[in-house]
Amino acid sequence: MTQLARAIGYDGRIGNKFLRAGIGFGGGCLPKDIRAFQARAQELGVGESLRFLHEVDLINQRRRQKVVEIAADC
């Protein structure tokens, strides 16, 4: 993964600043944007077709929570 991120980072349009492995994904913005996208889809009546995004968000939240639990146990 590190080699792939390094290779992608050579593209000047992307850069390598945010291509580092971490817990969960997306920092603060991507999860918020996914939720906003889901809410808008619901408003438009197509929310069920994007149900998978809800599951992705839940997985991401559980991953972050697991790291907090592990740190608390140390």
Coordinates of C-alpha atoms in Angstrom, one line a residue:
M1 CA 0.0 0.0 0.0
T2 CA 2.8 2.4 0.8
Q3 CA 4.4 1.9 -2.7
L4 CA 1.0 2.5 -4.4
A5 CA 0.4 5.6 -2.4
R6 CA 3.9 6.9 -3.2
A7 CA 3.3 6.2 -6.9
I8 CA -0.1 8.0 -6.9
G9 CA 1.5 10.9 -5.0
Y10 CA 3.8 11.6 -7.9
D11 CA 0.7 12.9 -9.8
G12 CA 0.8 16.6 -9.2
R13 CA -3.0 16.8 -9.2
I14 CA -3.1 14.5 -6.3
G15 CA 0.1 14.9 -4.3
N16 CA 1.1 12.7 -1.4
K17 CA 0.1 14.8 1.5
F18 CA -3.0 12.8 2.4
L19 CA -2.0 9.4 1.1
R20 CA -1.0 7.8 4.4
A21 CA -2.5 4.8 6.0
G22 CA -4.5 5.5 9.2
I23 CA -7.5 4.4 11.1
G24 CA -10.7 4.6 9.2
F25 CA -10.8 6.8 6.1
G26 CA -11.5 10.3 5.0
G27 CA -10.4 12.5 7.9
G28 CA -13.2 14.8 8.9
C29 CA -14.6 15.7 5.5
L30 CA -15.2 12.5 3.6
P31 CA -17.4 10.8 6.2
K32 CA -19.4 14.0 6.6
D33 CA -19.7 14.3 2.8
I34 CA -20.9 10.7 2.5
R35 CA -23.6 11.4 5.1
A36 CA -24.7 14.5 3.3
F37 CA -24.8 12.7 -0.1
Q38 CA -27.0 10.0 1.5
A39 CA -29.3 12.6 3.0
R40 CA -29.7 14.3 -0.4
A41 CA -30.4 10.9 -2.0
Q42 CA -33.1 10.3 0.5
E43 CA -34.7 13.7 -0.2
L44 CA -34.7 12.8 -3.9
G45 CA -36.2 9.4 -3.2
V46 CA -33.3 7.3 -4.3
G47 CA -31.7 6.7 -0.9
E48 CA -32.1 2.9 -1.0
S49 CA -29.9 2.7 -4.1
L50 CA -27.1 4.2 -2.0
R51 CA -27.6 2.0 1.1
F52 CA -24.1 0.6 0.7
L53 CA -22.7 4.1 1.7
H54 CA -24.4 3.8 5.0
E55 CA -22.7 0.4 5.6
V56 CA -19.3 1.8 4.5
D57 CA -19.8 4.7 7.0
L58 CA -20.7 2.2 9.8
I59 CA -17.6 0.1 9.1
N60 CA -15.4 3.2 9.2
Q61 CA -16.9 4.3 12.6
R62 CA -16.4 0.8 14.0
R63 CA -12.8 0.8 12.9
R64 CA -12.1 4.1 14.7
Q65 CA -13.9 3.0 17.8
K66 CA -11.9 -0.2 17.9
V67 CA -8.7 1.8 17.9
V68 CA -10.0 3.9 20.8
E69 CA -10.9 0.7 22.7
I70 CA -7.4 -0.8 22.1
A71 CA -5.7 2.4 23.3
A72 CA -7.9 2.5 26.4
D73 CA -6.9 -1.0 27.3
C74 CA -3.2 -0.2 27.3

